[in-house]
């Protein structure tokens, strides 16, 4: 399969790249710094905080699917997920590329936006402890989560064959090779998932027809 991978040098994106390459997929990596990529990986240099439509068009042309691990890594970068993903969607529409898998976060189903102001107070999968911890985390990461919520709106309204993957707290532990998936909300009391298993879940979603136009909560 021919994949375009956005943010391929990030903490999660590099694992998606590693696993996709090991599985024999042809990967074009969209990154700010191609020099950070392993040798032999096709690269397109792009800054998604200031996206160039022509550059993105060349990156997605001919791809079977686009996988995005794009997200802000600091408060100063908040907005990059929504801005970059909107530009990516426009490029995909122009190129006729339809399959899109994006990385979000477990709390985003409860983050209201201008387009969707009536989000539930709690995710159905969150138990007693998570219902008390999540509001604290949402306040601390308000700008980051607002960015991801706006990104999700753009994806859902895109008309593409999208999947949104929402993990809880990420760890750098070795892959367990297993995880739970829940359609539409978070797995019950799912607190963590290793980035390596998240990467595998994202790649599995690419070729899963049941995942199209669905939000997937993934966790242990």
PDB file of C-alpha atoms in Angstrom:
ATOM      1  CA  UNK A   1       0.000   0.000   0.000  1.00  0.00           C
ATOM      2  CA  UNK A   2       1.178   3.521  -0.751  1.00  0.00           C
ATOM      3  CA  UNK A   3       0.914   5.672   2.376  1.00  0.00           C
ATOM      4  CA  UNK A   4       1.521   9.342   3.044  1.00  0.00           C
ATOM      5  CA  UNK A   5       2.532   9.795   6.688  1.00  0.00           C
ATOM      6  CA  UNK A   6       2.303  13.234   8.291  1.00  0.00           C
ATOM      7  CA  UNK A   7       4.560  14.035  11.275  1.00  0.00           C
ATOM      8  CA  UNK A   8       6.687  10.965  10.645  1.00  0.00           C
ATOM      9  CA  UNK A   9       9.520  12.016  12.964  1.00  0.00           C
ATOM     10  CA  UNK A  10       7.368  12.633  16.040  1.00  0.00           C
ATOM     11  CA  UNK A  11       7.203  10.305  19.026  1.00  0.00           C
ATOM     12  CA  UNK A  12       4.285   8.342  17.588  1.00  0.00           C
ATOM     13  CA  UNK A  13       4.811   9.052  13.891  1.00  0.00           C
ATOM     14  CA  UNK A  14       8.272   7.500  13.839  1.00  0.00           C
ATOM     15  CA  UNK A  15       6.786   4.246  15.145  1.00  0.00           C
ATOM     16  CA  UNK A  16       4.060   4.334  12.497  1.00  0.00           C
ATOM     17  CA  UNK A  17       6.816   4.815   9.916  1.00  0.00           C
ATOM     18  CA  UNK A  18       8.874   1.969  11.337  1.00  0.00           C
ATOM     19  CA  UNK A  19       5.951  -0.445  11.386  1.00  0.00           C
ATOM     20  CA  UNK A  20       4.600   0.589   7.991  1.00  0.00           C
ATOM     21  CA  UNK A  21       8.010   0.146   6.382  1.00  0.00           C
ATOM     22  CA  UNK A  22       8.479  -3.240   8.066  1.00  0.00           C
ATOM     23  CA  UNK A  23       5.097  -4.318   6.681  1.00  0.00           C
ATOM     24  CA  UNK A  24       6.228  -3.473   3.155  1.00  0.00           C
ATOM     25  CA  UNK A  25       4.219  -0.309   2.626  1.00  0.00           C
ATOM     26  CA  UNK A  26       5.645   2.430   0.425  1.00  0.00           C
ATOM     27  CA  UNK A  27       5.747   5.493   2.672  1.00  0.00           C
ATOM     28  CA  UNK A  28       6.094   9.162   1.786  1.00  0.00           C
ATOM     29  CA  UNK A  29       6.900  11.090   4.959  1.00  0.00           C
ATOM     30  CA  UNK A  30       5.688  14.679   5.372  1.00  0.00           C
ATOM     31  CA  UNK A  31       8.026  16.319   7.881  1.00  0.00           C
ATOM     32  CA  UNK A  32       9.663  19.617   8.797  1.00  0.00           C
ATOM     33  CA  UNK A  33      13.132  18.071   8.914  1.00  0.00           C
ATOM     34  CA  UNK A  34      13.739  15.278   6.379  1.00  0.00           C
ATOM     35  CA  UNK A  35      17.255  14.844   7.763  1.00  0.00           C
ATOM     36  CA  UNK A  36      15.763  13.141  10.817  1.00  0.00           C
ATOM     37  CA  UNK A  37      14.283  10.334   8.723  1.00  0.00           C
ATOM     38  CA  UNK A  38      15.923   6.940   8.207  1.00  0.00           C
ATOM     39  CA  UNK A  39      17.778   6.599   4.939  1.00  0.00           C
ATOM     40  CA  UNK A  40      15.721   5.467   1.988  1.00  0.00           C
ATOM     41  CA  UNK A  41      12.430   6.985   3.131  1.00  0.00           C
ATOM     42  CA  UNK A  42      10.788   9.276   0.592  1.00  0.00           C
ATOM     43  CA  UNK A  43      10.215  12.702   2.101  1.00  0.00           C
ATOM     44  CA  UNK A  44       8.310  15.905   1.473  1.00  0.00           C
ATOM     45  CA  UNK A  45       9.416  18.902   3.514  1.00  0.00           C
ATOM     46  CA  UNK A  46       6.444  20.833   4.917  1.00  0.00           C
ATOM     47  CA  UNK A  47       5.640  23.056   7.881  1.00  0.00           C
ATOM     48  CA  UNK A  48       2.002  22.304   8.697  1.00  0.00           C
ATOM     49  CA  UNK A  49       1.667  25.438  10.812  1.00  0.00           C
ATOM     50  CA  UNK A  50       2.090  27.365   7.529  1.00  0.00           C
ATOM     51  CA  UNK A  51       0.983  24.804   4.950  1.00  0.00           C
ATOM     52  CA  UNK A  52       1.817  25.166   1.279  1.00  0.00           C
ATOM     53  CA  UNK A  53      -1.055  23.722  -0.815  1.00  0.00           C
ATOM     54  CA  UNK A  54       1.235  22.801  -3.684  1.00  0.00           C
ATOM     55  CA  UNK A  55       3.623  20.896  -1.446  1.00  0.00           C
ATOM     56  CA  UNK A  56       0.804  18.968   0.206  1.00  0.00           C
ATOM     57  CA  UNK A  57      -0.787  18.188  -3.158  1.00  0.00           C
ATOM     58  CA  UNK A  58       2.439  16.525  -4.281  1.00  0.00           C
ATOM     59  CA  UNK A  59       2.665  14.623  -0.989  1.00  0.00           C
ATOM     60  CA  UNK A  60      -0.785  13.002  -1.199  1.00  0.00           C
ATOM     61  CA  UNK A  61      -1.049  12.483  -4.970  1.00  0.00           C
ATOM     62  CA  UNK A  62      -1.356   8.784  -5.745  1.00  0.00           C
ATOM     63  CA  UNK A  63      -1.528   7.699  -2.109  1.00  0.00           C
ATOM     64  CA  UNK A  64      -3.866   4.884  -1.099  1.00  0.00           C
ATOM     65  CA  UNK A  65      -4.223   6.477   2.327  1.00  0.00           C
ATOM     66  CA  UNK A  66      -2.953   9.343   4.440  1.00  0.00           C
ATOM     67  CA  UNK A  67      -2.050   8.766   8.094  1.00  0.00           C
ATOM     68  CA  UNK A  68      -1.520  11.799  10.313  1.00  0.00           C
ATOM     69  CA  UNK A  69       0.130  11.886  13.733  1.00  0.00           C
ATOM     70  CA  UNK A  70       0.116  15.678  13.650  1.00  0.00           C
ATOM     71  CA  UNK A  71      -0.283  17.540  16.926  1.00  0.00           C
ATOM     72  CA  UNK A  72       1.153  20.379  18.955  1.00  0.00           C
ATOM     73  CA  UNK A  73       4.170  19.492  21.079  1.00  0.00           C
ATOM     74  CA  UNK A  74       4.004  22.724  23.076  1.00  0.00           C
ATOM     75  CA  UNK A  75       1.440  25.370  23.985  1.00  0.00           C
ATOM     76  CA  UNK A  76       3.044  27.708  21.455  1.00  0.00           C
ATOM     77  CA  UNK A  77       2.273  25.209  18.675  1.00  0.00           C
ATOM     78  CA  UNK A  78      -1.429  24.904  19.555  1.00  0.00           C
ATOM     79  CA  UNK A  79      -3.424  25.296  16.357  1.00  0.00           C
ATOM     80  CA  UNK A  80      -1.117  23.258  14.148  1.00  0.00           C
ATOM     81  CA  UNK A  81      -3.354  20.174  14.187  1.00  0.00           C
ATOM     82  CA  UNK A  82      -6.426  22.036  12.938  1.00  0.00           C
ATOM     83  CA  UNK A  83      -4.542  24.278  10.512  1.00  0.00           C
ATOM     84  CA  UNK A  84      -2.442  21.497   9.061  1.00  0.00           C
ATOM     85  CA  UNK A  85      -5.287  19.009   8.819  1.00  0.00           C
ATOM     86  CA  UNK A  86      -7.586  21.452   7.032  1.00  0.00           C
ATOM     87  CA  UNK A  87      -4.861  22.001   4.445  1.00  0.00           C
ATOM     88  CA  UNK A  88      -4.259  18.268   4.201  1.00  0.00           C
ATOM     89  CA  UNK A  89      -7.967  17.636   3.592  1.00  0.00           C
ATOM     90  CA  UNK A  90      -8.036  20.238   0.830  1.00  0.00           C
ATOM     91  CA  UNK A  91      -5.020  18.611  -0.818  1.00  0.00           C
ATOM     92  CA  UNK A  92      -6.603  15.161  -0.579  1.00  0.00           C
ATOM     93  CA  UNK A  93      -9.834  16.377  -2.141  1.00  0.00           C
ATOM     94  CA  UNK A  94      -7.918  17.950  -5.003  1.00  0.00           C
ATOM     95  CA  UNK A  95      -5.878  14.778  -5.554  1.00  0.00           C
ATOM     96  CA  UNK A  96      -8.808  12.381  -5.215  1.00  0.00           C
ATOM     97  CA  UNK A  97      -7.217  10.618  -2.241  1.00  0.00           C
ATOM     98  CA  UNK A  98      -9.997   9.511   0.110  1.00  0.00           C
ATOM     99  CA  UNK A  99      -8.662   7.447   3.032  1.00  0.00           C
ATOM    100  CA  UNK A 100      -7.539   9.456   6.063  1.00  0.00           C
ATOM    101  CA  UNK A 101      -6.573   8.234   9.552  1.00  0.00           C
ATOM    102  CA  UNK A 102      -5.767  10.888  12.152  1.00  0.00           C
ATOM    103  CA  UNK A 103      -4.495  10.849  15.721  1.00  0.00           C
ATOM    104  CA  UNK A 104      -6.492  12.691  18.384  1.00  0.00           C
ATOM    105  CA  UNK A 105      -6.849  12.122  22.158  1.00  0.00           C
ATOM    106  CA  UNK A 106      -9.255  10.354  24.516  1.00  0.00           C
ATOM    107  CA  UNK A 107     -10.851  13.465  26.101  1.00  0.00           C
ATOM    108  CA  UNK A 108     -11.762  15.173  22.812  1.00  0.00           C
ATOM    109  CA  UNK A 109     -15.236  13.679  22.655  1.00  0.00           C
ATOM    110  CA  UNK A 110     -16.140  15.941  25.582  1.00  0.00           C
ATOM    111  CA  UNK A 111     -14.494  19.146  24.299  1.00  0.00           C
ATOM    112  CA  UNK A 112     -17.138  21.498  22.828  1.00  0.00           C
ATOM    113  CA  UNK A 113     -16.482  23.519  19.683  1.00  0.00           C
ATOM    114  CA  UNK A 114     -18.316  26.301  17.888  1.00  0.00           C
ATOM    115  CA  UNK A 115     -19.604  23.761  15.371  1.00  0.00           C
ATOM    116  CA  UNK A 116     -20.486  21.150  18.004  1.00  0.00           C
ATOM    117  CA  UNK A 117     -21.203  22.967  21.283  1.00  0.00           C
ATOM    118  CA  UNK A 118     -23.303  20.239  22.904  1.00  0.00           C
ATOM    119  CA  UNK A 119     -20.685  17.601  23.653  1.00  0.00           C
ATOM    120  CA  UNK A 120     -21.387  15.263  26.608  1.00  0.00           C
ATOM    121  CA  UNK A 121     -19.839  16.125  29.956  1.00  0.00           C
ATOM    122  CA  UNK A 122     -18.275  12.675  30.286  1.00  0.00           C
ATOM    123  CA  UNK A 123     -17.176  10.028  27.804  1.00  0.00           C
ATOM    124  CA  UNK A 124     -19.320   6.878  28.173  1.00  0.00           C
ATOM    125  CA  UNK A 125     -16.182   4.785  28.671  1.00  0.00           C
ATOM    126  CA  UNK A 126     -14.828   6.828  31.565  1.00  0.00           C
ATOM    127  CA  UNK A 127     -15.341   5.308  35.000  1.00  0.00           C
ATOM    128  CA  UNK A 128     -15.406   6.981  38.417  1.00  0.00           C
ATOM    129  CA  UNK A 129     -11.717   7.946  38.543  1.00  0.00           C
ATOM    130  CA  UNK A 130     -11.422   9.154  34.946  1.00  0.00           C
ATOM    131  CA  UNK A 131     -14.528  11.305  35.346  1.00  0.00           C
ATOM    132  CA  UNK A 132     -12.689  13.166  38.082  1.00  0.00           C
ATOM    133  CA  UNK A 133      -9.245  13.258  36.496  1.00  0.00           C
ATOM    134  CA  UNK A 134     -10.258  14.224  32.958  1.00  0.00           C
ATOM    135  CA  UNK A 135     -11.563  17.744  33.803  1.00  0.00           C
ATOM    136  CA  UNK A 136      -8.231  18.529  35.498  1.00  0.00           C
ATOM    137  CA  UNK A 137      -6.284  17.353  32.454  1.00  0.00           C
ATOM    138  CA  UNK A 138      -8.601  19.288  30.120  1.00  0.00           C
ATOM    139  CA  UNK A 139      -7.961  22.524  32.008  1.00  0.00           C
ATOM    140  CA  UNK A 140      -4.199  21.985  31.926  1.00  0.00           C
ATOM    141  CA  UNK A 141      -4.194  21.192  28.199  1.00  0.00           C
ATOM    142  CA  UNK A 142      -7.058  23.459  27.134  1.00  0.00           C
ATOM    143  CA  UNK A 143      -5.310  25.001  24.114  1.00  0.00           C
ATOM    144  CA  UNK A 144      -4.005  21.648  22.904  1.00  0.00           C
ATOM    145  CA  UNK A 145      -7.398  19.976  23.239  1.00  0.00           C
ATOM    146  CA  UNK A 146      -9.246  22.861  21.581  1.00  0.00           C
ATOM    147  CA  UNK A 147      -6.888  22.420  18.631  1.00  0.00           C
ATOM    148  CA  UNK A 148      -7.589  18.689  18.419  1.00  0.00           C
ATOM    149  CA  UNK A 149     -11.351  19.245  18.738  1.00  0.00           C
ATOM    150  CA  UNK A 150     -11.258  21.726  15.850  1.00  0.00           C
ATOM    151  CA  UNK A 151      -9.200  19.226  13.865  1.00  0.00           C
ATOM    152  CA  UNK A 152     -11.802  16.523  14.505  1.00  0.00           C
ATOM    153  CA  UNK A 153     -14.555  18.845  13.268  1.00  0.00           C
ATOM    154  CA  UNK A 154     -12.643  19.396  10.035  1.00  0.00           C
ATOM    155  CA  UNK A 155     -12.131  15.659   9.564  1.00  0.00           C
ATOM    156  CA  UNK A 156     -15.753  14.712  10.273  1.00  0.00           C
ATOM    157  CA  UNK A 157     -16.995  17.405   7.878  1.00  0.00           C
ATOM    158  CA  UNK A 158     -14.439  16.566   5.171  1.00  0.00           C
ATOM    159  CA  UNK A 159     -16.492  14.106   3.136  1.00  0.00           C
ATOM    160  CA  UNK A 160     -13.458  11.801   3.070  1.00  0.00           C
ATOM    161  CA  UNK A 161     -13.257   8.195   4.269  1.00  0.00           C
ATOM    162  CA  UNK A 162     -11.866   9.161   7.647  1.00  0.00           C
ATOM    163  CA  UNK A 163     -11.036   7.470  10.935  1.00  0.00           C
ATOM    164  CA  UNK A 164     -10.205   9.333  14.152  1.00  0.00           C
ATOM    165  CA  UNK A 165      -8.103   7.410  16.690  1.00  0.00           C
ATOM    166  CA  UNK A 166      -8.339   8.583  20.316  1.00  0.00           C
ATOM    167  CA  UNK A 167      -5.788   7.145  22.769  1.00  0.00           C
ATOM    168  CA  UNK A 168      -5.466   7.954  26.494  1.00  0.00           C
ATOM    169  CA  UNK A 169      -2.107   8.651  28.178  1.00  0.00           C
ATOM    170  CA  UNK A 170       0.760   7.467  25.982  1.00  0.00           C
ATOM    171  CA  UNK A 171       3.793   5.583  27.243  1.00  0.00           C
ATOM    172  CA  UNK A 172       7.083   4.571  25.649  1.00  0.00           C
ATOM    173  CA  UNK A 173       6.909   1.007  26.953  1.00  0.00           C
ATOM    174  CA  UNK A 174       7.455  -1.918  24.570  1.00  0.00           C
ATOM    175  CA  UNK A 175       4.472  -3.013  22.515  1.00  0.00           C
ATOM    176  CA  UNK A 176       2.116  -5.410  24.261  1.00  0.00           C
ATOM    177  CA  UNK A 177       0.702  -6.544  20.929  1.00  0.00           C
ATOM    178  CA  UNK A 178      -2.849  -6.146  22.188  1.00  0.00           C
ATOM    179  CA  UNK A 179      -5.265  -3.342  22.983  1.00  0.00           C
ATOM    180  CA  UNK A 180      -8.981  -2.697  23.277  1.00  0.00           C
ATOM    181  CA  UNK A 181     -10.910  -0.744  20.657  1.00  0.00           C
ATOM    182  CA  UNK A 182     -14.277   0.896  21.196  1.00  0.00           C
ATOM    183  CA  UNK A 183     -16.240   2.547  18.395  1.00  0.00           C
ATOM    184  CA  UNK A 184     -17.568   5.995  19.241  1.00  0.00           C
ATOM    185  CA  UNK A 185     -16.096   6.375  22.702  1.00  0.00           C
ATOM    186  CA  UNK A 186     -13.240   5.335  24.967  1.00  0.00           C
ATOM    187  CA  UNK A 187     -12.723   1.755  26.176  1.00  0.00           C
ATOM    188  CA  UNK A 188     -14.025   1.338  29.710  1.00  0.00           C
ATOM    189  CA  UNK A 189     -11.441   2.567  32.227  1.00  0.00           C
ATOM    190  CA  UNK A 190      -8.684   2.681  29.617  1.00  0.00           C
ATOM    191  CA  UNK A 191      -5.874   4.670  31.221  1.00  0.00           C
ATOM    192  CA  UNK A 192      -2.842   4.105  28.974  1.00  0.00           C
ATOM    193  CA  UNK A 193      -1.480   2.642  25.768  1.00  0.00           C
ATOM    194  CA  UNK A 194       2.094   2.343  24.502  1.00  0.00           C
ATOM    195  CA  UNK A 195       2.928   4.422  21.452  1.00  0.00           C
ATOM    196  CA  UNK A 196       4.042   1.266  19.650  1.00  0.00           C
ATOM    197  CA  UNK A 197       0.603  -0.303  20.063  1.00  0.00           C
ATOM    198  CA  UNK A 198      -1.081   2.981  19.133  1.00  0.00           C
ATOM    199  CA  UNK A 199       0.948   3.006  15.910  1.00  0.00           C
ATOM    200  CA  UNK A 200      -0.176  -0.551  15.189  1.00  0.00           C
ATOM    201  CA  UNK A 201      -3.803   0.385  15.869  1.00  0.00           C
ATOM    202  CA  UNK A 202      -3.597   3.313  13.465  1.00  0.00           C
ATOM    203  CA  UNK A 203      -2.135   1.142  10.718  1.00  0.00           C
ATOM    204  CA  UNK A 204      -4.739  -1.562  11.326  1.00  0.00           C
ATOM    205  CA  UNK A 205      -7.485   1.037  10.917  1.00  0.00           C
ATOM    206  CA  UNK A 206      -6.209   2.057   7.479  1.00  0.00           C
ATOM    207  CA  UNK A 207      -7.362  -1.165   5.836  1.00  0.00           C
ATOM    208  CA  UNK A 208     -10.380  -1.871   8.056  1.00  0.00           C
ATOM    209  CA  UNK A 209     -13.656  -1.053   6.241  1.00  0.00           C
ATOM    210  CA  UNK A 210     -15.504  -1.083   9.576  1.00  0.00           C
ATOM    211  CA  UNK A 211     -13.343   1.815  10.773  1.00  0.00           C
ATOM    212  CA  UNK A 212     -14.364   4.176   7.969  1.00  0.00           C
ATOM    213  CA  UNK A 213     -16.145   7.306   9.247  1.00  0.00           C
ATOM    214  CA  UNK A 214     -15.774   6.115  12.810  1.00  0.00           C
ATOM    215  CA  UNK A 215     -14.100   7.407  15.959  1.00  0.00           C
ATOM    216  CA  UNK A 216     -12.035   4.660  17.596  1.00  0.00           C
ATOM    217  CA  UNK A 217     -11.084   4.769  21.257  1.00  0.00           C
ATOM    218  CA  UNK A 218      -7.993   2.615  21.854  1.00  0.00           C
ATOM    219  CA  UNK A 219      -6.485   1.648  25.218  1.00  0.00           C
ATOM    220  CA  UNK A 220      -5.310  -1.308  27.290  1.00  0.00           C
TER     221      UNK A 220
END
